[in-house]
PDB file of C-alpha atoms in Angstrom:
ATOM      1  CA  UNK A   1      -0.802  12.648 -35.844  1.00  0.00           C
ATOM      2  CA  UNK A   2      -4.000  13.087 -38.422  1.00  0.00           C
ATOM      3  CA  UNK A   3      -4.135  14.175 -41.681  1.00  0.00           C
ATOM      4  CA  UNK A   4      -6.893  16.791 -42.866  1.00  0.00           C
ATOM      5  CA  UNK A   5      -8.221  16.506 -46.403  1.00  0.00           C
ATOM      6  CA  UNK A   6      -8.837  19.222 -48.559  1.00  0.00           C
ATOM      7  CA  UNK A   7     -10.806  18.871 -51.784  1.00  0.00           C
ATOM      8  CA  UNK A   8     -10.348  21.282 -54.711  1.00  0.00           C
ATOM      9  CA  UNK A   9     -13.152  20.927 -58.587  1.00  0.00           C
ATOM     10  CA  UNK A  10     -11.520  20.555 -61.387  1.00  0.00           C
ATOM     11  CA  UNK A  11     -12.802  19.993 -65.361  1.00  0.00           C
ATOM     12  CA  UNK A  12     -10.959  16.469 -64.820  1.00  0.00           C
ATOM     13  CA  UNK A  13     -13.780  15.433 -61.510  1.00  0.00           C
ATOM     14  CA  UNK A  14     -11.945  16.262 -57.942  1.00  0.00           C
ATOM     15  CA  UNK A  15      -8.197  16.271 -57.220  1.00  0.00           C
ATOM     16  CA  UNK A  16      -7.242  16.584 -53.534  1.00  0.00           C
ATOM     17  CA  UNK A  17      -4.620  17.844 -51.699  1.00  0.00           C
ATOM     18  CA  UNK A  18      -3.473  16.380 -47.987  1.00  0.00           C
ATOM     19  CA  UNK A  19      -1.837  17.533 -45.442  1.00  0.00           C
ATOM     20  CA  UNK A  20      -0.141  16.747 -42.243  1.00  0.00           C
ATOM     21  CA  UNK A  21       0.105  18.000 -39.288  1.00  0.00           C
ATOM     22  CA  UNK A  22       1.921  16.754 -36.131  1.00  0.00           C
ATOM     23  CA  UNK A  23       0.802  17.440 -32.917  1.00  0.00           C
ATOM     24  CA  UNK A  24       3.400  16.776 -29.524  1.00  0.00           C
ATOM     25  CA  UNK A  25       2.088  17.077 -26.588  1.00  0.00           C
ATOM     26  CA  UNK A  26       4.429  18.725 -23.764  1.00  0.00           C
ATOM     27  CA  UNK A  27       5.958  16.879 -21.278  1.00  0.00           C
ATOM     28  CA  UNK A  28       4.553  18.079 -17.546  1.00  0.00           C
ATOM     29  CA  UNK A  29       6.036  16.793 -14.658  1.00  0.00           C
ATOM     30  CA  UNK A  30       4.268  14.623 -11.863  1.00  0.00           C
ATOM     31  CA  UNK A  31       4.581  15.452  -8.340  1.00  0.00           C
ATOM     32  CA  UNK A  32       2.588  12.650  -6.208  1.00  0.00           C
ATOM     33  CA  UNK A  33       1.142  13.242  -2.601  1.00  0.00           C
ATOM     34  CA  UNK A  34      -0.313  10.747  -0.190  1.00  0.00           C
ATOM     35  CA  UNK A  35      -3.498  10.758   2.203  1.00  0.00           C
ATOM     36  CA  UNK A  36      -3.906  14.423   2.170  1.00  0.00           C
ATOM     37  CA  UNK A  37      -3.519  16.487  -0.830  1.00  0.00           C
ATOM     38  CA  UNK A  38      -3.088  20.141   0.722  1.00  0.00           C
ATOM     39  CA  UNK A  39      -0.598  18.973   3.795  1.00  0.00           C
ATOM     40  CA  UNK A  40       2.752  19.298   3.181  1.00  0.00           C
ATOM     41  CA  UNK A  41       4.011  16.814   5.677  1.00  0.00           C
ATOM     42  CA  UNK A  42       2.918  13.686   3.034  1.00  0.00           C
ATOM     43  CA  UNK A  43       4.392  14.962   0.651  1.00  0.00           C
ATOM     44  CA  UNK A  44       6.630  11.953  -1.547  1.00  0.00           C
ATOM     45  CA  UNK A  45       9.088  13.358  -2.808  1.00  0.00           C
ATOM     46  CA  UNK A  46      10.151  12.574  -6.148  1.00  0.00           C
ATOM     47  CA  UNK A  47      11.776   9.365  -7.984  1.00  0.00           C
ATOM     48  CA  UNK A  48      12.271   8.760 -11.248  1.00  0.00           C
ATOM     49  CA  UNK A  49      13.583   5.531 -12.491  1.00  0.00           C
ATOM     50  CA  UNK A  50      12.263   2.795 -10.015  1.00  0.00           C
ATOM     51  CA  UNK A  51      12.081  -0.597 -11.046  1.00  0.00           C
ATOM     52  CA  UNK A  52      13.376  -2.732  -8.762  1.00  0.00           C
ATOM     53  CA  UNK A  53      11.447  -4.727  -7.562  1.00  0.00           C
ATOM     54  CA  UNK A  54      11.443  -6.117  -4.532  1.00  0.00           C
ATOM     55  CA  UNK A  55      11.647  -9.995  -2.792  1.00  0.00           C
ATOM     56  CA  UNK A  56       8.007  -9.772  -0.264  1.00  0.00           C
ATOM     57  CA  UNK A  57       6.868 -12.330   1.235  1.00  0.00           C
ATOM     58  CA  UNK A  58       4.289 -14.127   0.739  1.00  0.00           C
ATOM     59  CA  UNK A  59       1.163 -15.761   2.608  1.00  0.00           C
ATOM     60  CA  UNK A  60       2.884 -19.019   2.744  1.00  0.00           C
ATOM     61  CA  UNK A  61       5.575 -18.235   4.739  1.00  0.00           C
ATOM     62  CA  UNK A  62       4.046 -16.908   7.410  1.00  0.00           C
ATOM     63  CA  UNK A  63       4.882 -19.385  10.069  1.00  0.00           C
ATOM     64  CA  UNK A  64       8.561 -17.914   9.694  1.00  0.00           C
ATOM     65  CA  UNK A  65       6.279 -15.313  12.504  1.00  0.00           C
ATOM     66  CA  UNK A  66       6.915 -17.513  15.320  1.00  0.00           C
ATOM     67  CA  UNK A  67      10.356 -18.614  15.162  1.00  0.00           C
ATOM     68  CA  UNK A  68      11.032 -14.837  16.283  1.00  0.00           C
ATOM     69  CA  UNK A  69      12.794 -14.424  19.570  1.00  0.00           C
ATOM     70  CA  UNK A  70      12.562 -10.850  19.890  1.00  0.00           C
ATOM     71  CA  UNK A  71       9.752  -8.388  20.358  1.00  0.00           C
ATOM     72  CA  UNK A  72       7.973  -7.375  17.714  1.00  0.00           C
ATOM     73  CA  UNK A  73       6.032  -4.328  16.209  1.00  0.00           C
ATOM     74  CA  UNK A  74       3.562  -4.719  13.553  1.00  0.00           C
ATOM     75  CA  UNK A  75       2.675  -2.166  10.601  1.00  0.00           C
ATOM     76  CA  UNK A  76      -0.791  -3.125   8.946  1.00  0.00           C
ATOM     77  CA  UNK A  77      -0.731  -0.180   6.009  1.00  0.00           C
ATOM     78  CA  UNK A  78      -3.765  -0.551   4.614  1.00  0.00           C
ATOM     79  CA  UNK A  79      -4.412   1.191   1.296  1.00  0.00           C
ATOM     80  CA  UNK A  80      -6.239   4.073   1.182  1.00  0.00           C
ATOM     81  CA  UNK A  81      -7.954   3.850  -2.184  1.00  0.00           C
ATOM     82  CA  UNK A  82      -8.983   0.053  -3.487  1.00  0.00           C
ATOM     83  CA  UNK A  83      -6.320  -1.243  -5.339  1.00  0.00           C
ATOM     84  CA  UNK A  84      -7.080  -1.406  -9.614  1.00  0.00           C
ATOM     85  CA  UNK A  85      -8.151  -5.135 -10.382  1.00  0.00           C
ATOM     86  CA  UNK A  86      -8.496  -5.701  -6.295  1.00  0.00           C
ATOM     87  CA  UNK A  87     -12.421  -5.427  -4.873  1.00  0.00           C
ATOM     88  CA  UNK A  88     -10.639  -4.719  -1.187  1.00  0.00           C
ATOM     89  CA  UNK A  89      -8.504  -1.985   0.595  1.00  0.00           C
ATOM     90  CA  UNK A  90      -4.986  -4.169   0.026  1.00  0.00           C
ATOM     91  CA  UNK A  91      -2.793  -4.617   3.484  1.00  0.00           C
ATOM     92  CA  UNK A  92       0.774  -5.231   3.814  1.00  0.00           C
ATOM     93  CA  UNK A  93       1.951  -6.201   7.549  1.00  0.00           C
ATOM     94  CA  UNK A  94       5.143  -6.111   8.681  1.00  0.00           C
ATOM     95  CA  UNK A  95       7.125  -6.521  11.366  1.00  0.00           C
ATOM     96  CA  UNK A  96      10.369  -4.823  12.684  1.00  0.00           C
ATOM     97  CA  UNK A  97      12.628  -7.149  14.756  1.00  0.00           C
ATOM     98  CA  UNK A  98      13.576  -4.449  18.478  1.00  0.00           C
ATOM     99  CA  UNK A  99      16.725  -6.516  19.514  1.00  0.00           C
ATOM    100  CA  UNK A 100      18.064  -5.846  16.137  1.00  0.00           C
ATOM    101  CA  UNK A 101      16.040  -3.701  13.529  1.00  0.00           C
ATOM    102  CA  UNK A 102      15.381  -6.537  11.304  1.00  0.00           C
ATOM    103  CA  UNK A 103      12.472  -6.250   9.216  1.00  0.00           C
ATOM    104  CA  UNK A 104      10.356  -8.585   7.168  1.00  0.00           C
ATOM    105  CA  UNK A 105       8.105  -7.098   4.606  1.00  0.00           C
ATOM    106  CA  UNK A 106       4.859  -8.852   3.685  1.00  0.00           C
ATOM    107  CA  UNK A 107       3.085  -8.197   0.227  1.00  0.00           C
ATOM    108  CA  UNK A 108       0.225  -6.371  -0.037  1.00  0.00           C
ATOM    109  CA  UNK A 109      -1.728  -8.672  -2.432  1.00  0.00           C
ATOM    110  CA  UNK A 110      -1.723 -11.485  -0.330  1.00  0.00           C
ATOM    111  CA  UNK A 111      -3.340  -9.721   2.911  1.00  0.00           C
ATOM    112  CA  UNK A 112      -6.878  -7.958   3.877  1.00  0.00           C
ATOM    113  CA  UNK A 113      -9.605  -6.945   6.522  1.00  0.00           C
ATOM    114  CA  UNK A 114     -12.442  -7.674   4.679  1.00  0.00           C
ATOM    115  CA  UNK A 115     -13.885 -10.123   2.680  1.00  0.00           C
ATOM    116  CA  UNK A 116     -14.066 -14.164   3.323  1.00  0.00           C
ATOM    117  CA  UNK A 117     -11.122 -15.361   1.145  1.00  0.00           C
ATOM    118  CA  UNK A 118      -7.888 -15.371   1.172  1.00  0.00           C
ATOM    119  CA  UNK A 119      -6.556 -12.648   1.516  1.00  0.00           C
ATOM    120  CA  UNK A 120      -8.526 -12.897   4.934  1.00  0.00           C
ATOM    121  CA  UNK A 121      -7.203 -15.846   5.380  1.00  0.00           C
ATOM    122  CA  UNK A 122      -3.474 -14.907   5.338  1.00  0.00           C
ATOM    123  CA  UNK A 123      -4.558 -12.629   8.078  1.00  0.00           C
ATOM    124  CA  UNK A 124      -6.320 -14.817  10.363  1.00  0.00           C
ATOM    125  CA  UNK A 125      -2.531 -16.918  10.195  1.00  0.00           C
ATOM    126  CA  UNK A 126      -0.341 -13.720  10.657  1.00  0.00           C
ATOM    127  CA  UNK A 127      -2.034 -13.281  13.719  1.00  0.00           C
ATOM    128  CA  UNK A 128      -2.808 -16.764  14.680  1.00  0.00           C
ATOM    129  CA  UNK A 129       1.498 -17.165  14.458  1.00  0.00           C
ATOM    130  CA  UNK A 130       1.890 -13.264  16.695  1.00  0.00           C
ATOM    131  CA  UNK A 131      -0.224 -15.025  19.811  1.00  0.00           C
ATOM    132  CA  UNK A 132       2.280 -17.730  19.795  1.00  0.00           C
ATOM    133  CA  UNK A 133       5.218 -15.096  19.817  1.00  0.00           C
ATOM    134  CA  UNK A 134       3.023 -13.732  23.061  1.00  0.00           C
ATOM    135  CA  UNK A 135       2.477 -16.510  24.284  1.00  0.00           C
ATOM    136  CA  UNK A 136       6.092 -17.201  25.279  1.00  0.00           C
ATOM    137  CA  UNK A 137       6.554 -13.308  26.947  1.00  0.00           C
ATOM    138  CA  UNK A 138       7.974 -11.508  23.664  1.00  0.00           C
ATOM    139  CA  UNK A 139       5.870  -8.097  23.583  1.00  0.00           C
ATOM    140  CA  UNK A 140       4.052  -7.365  20.655  1.00  0.00           C
ATOM    141  CA  UNK A 141       2.611  -3.904  19.303  1.00  0.00           C
ATOM    142  CA  UNK A 142       0.041  -3.819  16.269  1.00  0.00           C
ATOM    143  CA  UNK A 143      -0.796  -0.846  15.152  1.00  0.00           C
ATOM    144  CA  UNK A 144      -2.808  -0.790  11.842  1.00  0.00           C
ATOM    145  CA  UNK A 145      -2.514   2.640   9.777  1.00  0.00           C
ATOM    146  CA  UNK A 146      -4.083   3.894   6.572  1.00  0.00           C
ATOM    147  CA  UNK A 147      -1.247   4.779   3.755  1.00  0.00           C
ATOM    148  CA  UNK A 148      -1.878   6.566   0.502  1.00  0.00           C
ATOM    149  CA  UNK A 149      -1.501   4.397  -2.473  1.00  0.00           C
ATOM    150  CA  UNK A 150       1.551   6.920  -4.112  1.00  0.00           C
ATOM    151  CA  UNK A 151       3.440   5.700  -0.867  1.00  0.00           C
ATOM    152  CA  UNK A 152       2.607   2.627  -0.583  1.00  0.00           C
ATOM    153  CA  UNK A 153       3.009   1.456  -4.052  1.00  0.00           C
ATOM    154  CA  UNK A 154       6.454   3.426  -4.019  1.00  0.00           C
ATOM    155  CA  UNK A 155       7.807   1.286  -0.961  1.00  0.00           C
ATOM    156  CA  UNK A 156       7.511  -1.396  -2.622  1.00  0.00           C
ATOM    157  CA  UNK A 157      10.066  -0.499  -4.666  1.00  0.00           C
ATOM    158  CA  UNK A 158      14.180  -1.015  -3.635  1.00  0.00           C
ATOM    159  CA  UNK A 159      15.559   1.724  -5.232  1.00  0.00           C
ATOM    160  CA  UNK A 160      14.333   4.725  -3.723  1.00  0.00           C
ATOM    161  CA  UNK A 161      14.638   6.722  -0.992  1.00  0.00           C
ATOM    162  CA  UNK A 162      11.447   6.136   1.017  1.00  0.00           C
ATOM    163  CA  UNK A 163      12.514   3.771   4.201  1.00  0.00           C
ATOM    164  CA  UNK A 164       9.671   2.288   7.104  1.00  0.00           C
ATOM    165  CA  UNK A 165      10.523   5.767   8.687  1.00  0.00           C
ATOM    166  CA  UNK A 166       8.754   7.490   6.204  1.00  0.00           C
ATOM    167  CA  UNK A 167       5.863   5.696   5.938  1.00  0.00           C
ATOM    168  CA  UNK A 168       4.875   5.389   8.976  1.00  0.00           C
ATOM    169  CA  UNK A 169       5.441   9.507   9.168  1.00  0.00           C
ATOM    170  CA  UNK A 170       3.416  10.006   6.940  1.00  0.00           C
ATOM    171  CA  UNK A 171       0.405   7.696   7.855  1.00  0.00           C
ATOM    172  CA  UNK A 172      -2.924   8.078   9.486  1.00  0.00           C
ATOM    173  CA  UNK A 173      -4.245   5.516  12.455  1.00  0.00           C
ATOM    174  CA  UNK A 174      -7.133   3.452  11.397  1.00  0.00           C
ATOM    175  CA  UNK A 175      -8.463   4.216  14.443  1.00  0.00           C
ATOM    176  CA  UNK A 176      -8.888   7.886  14.487  1.00  0.00           C
ATOM    177  CA  UNK A 177      -9.992   7.815  10.888  1.00  0.00           C
ATOM    178  CA  UNK A 178     -13.180   5.023  11.277  1.00  0.00           C
ATOM    179  CA  UNK A 179     -15.237   5.927   8.989  1.00  0.00           C
ATOM    180  CA  UNK A 180     -16.924   5.169   5.716  1.00  0.00           C
ATOM    181  CA  UNK A 181     -15.373   1.279   4.501  1.00  0.00           C
ATOM    182  CA  UNK A 182     -12.891   2.211   7.107  1.00  0.00           C
ATOM    183  CA  UNK A 183     -14.926   1.997  10.019  1.00  0.00           C
ATOM    184  CA  UNK A 184     -15.897  -2.182   9.544  1.00  0.00           C
ATOM    185  CA  UNK A 185     -12.409  -2.545   8.180  1.00  0.00           C
ATOM    186  CA  UNK A 186     -11.588  -1.635  12.040  1.00  0.00           C
ATOM    187  CA  UNK A 187     -14.372  -3.485  12.963  1.00  0.00           C
ATOM    188  CA  UNK A 188     -12.449  -6.697  11.103  1.00  0.00           C
ATOM    189  CA  UNK A 189      -9.746  -5.715  12.862  1.00  0.00           C
ATOM    190  CA  UNK A 190     -10.868  -5.385  16.573  1.00  0.00           C
ATOM    191  CA  UNK A 191     -12.796  -8.368  16.252  1.00  0.00           C
ATOM    192  CA  UNK A 192      -9.649 -10.494  14.971  1.00  0.00           C
ATOM    193  CA  UNK A 193      -7.471  -8.851  17.269  1.00  0.00           C
ATOM    194  CA  UNK A 194     -10.030 -10.413  20.004  1.00  0.00           C
ATOM    195  CA  UNK A 195      -9.977 -13.383  18.972  1.00  0.00           C
ATOM    196  CA  UNK A 196      -6.350 -14.790  19.439  1.00  0.00           C
ATOM    197  CA  UNK A 197      -6.369 -12.615  22.342  1.00  0.00           C
ATOM    198  CA  UNK A 198      -4.032  -9.405  21.430  1.00  0.00           C
ATOM    199  CA  UNK A 199      -6.597  -6.849  22.072  1.00  0.00           C
ATOM    200  CA  UNK A 200      -3.476  -5.587  24.327  1.00  0.00           C
ATOM    201  CA  UNK A 201      -1.017  -5.127  21.921  1.00  0.00           C
ATOM    202  CA  UNK A 202      -2.083  -2.511  20.413  1.00  0.00           C
TER     203      UNK A 202
END
């Protein structure tokens, strides 16, 4: 709301007439898309009212990985854009047991493939624990995936329609997107994979 003041001279000085004008913007429906704006395959279904946030595993719970007794598919979901308030492209590790289909989701706020702080330290710890499972004779595949922030953020809520399969379908292999900052991220990933003897897992 804003006011417009009109001045009218009179014999006794100046009088003021005030007109109040109210502006009400029309609402718009926003369609969110994924990594590529014009690719219909990457459209995110409109989801309203997502409020029930998942309870994700934290960095302090990484050691539960070594207790798994199953072949594992590991997905490292890397945000395409830097997240608000972060200097890094955050990584959300997801582990799926092939025998049962059970899924373990770790918080994207505590893992990274950049820098030298806690995010990278958690990633090293995760790969170390995965190598322990692999040494027990279980088969492990590790797939770093690039994903649009819009999809990744919606995937963090329970009350939506995004499944892991949908997220993976709408992701891009990091191997095929090695340009700019992602070339350095891939180099860091490859270095860690080799260090923990997991190079045959991808």
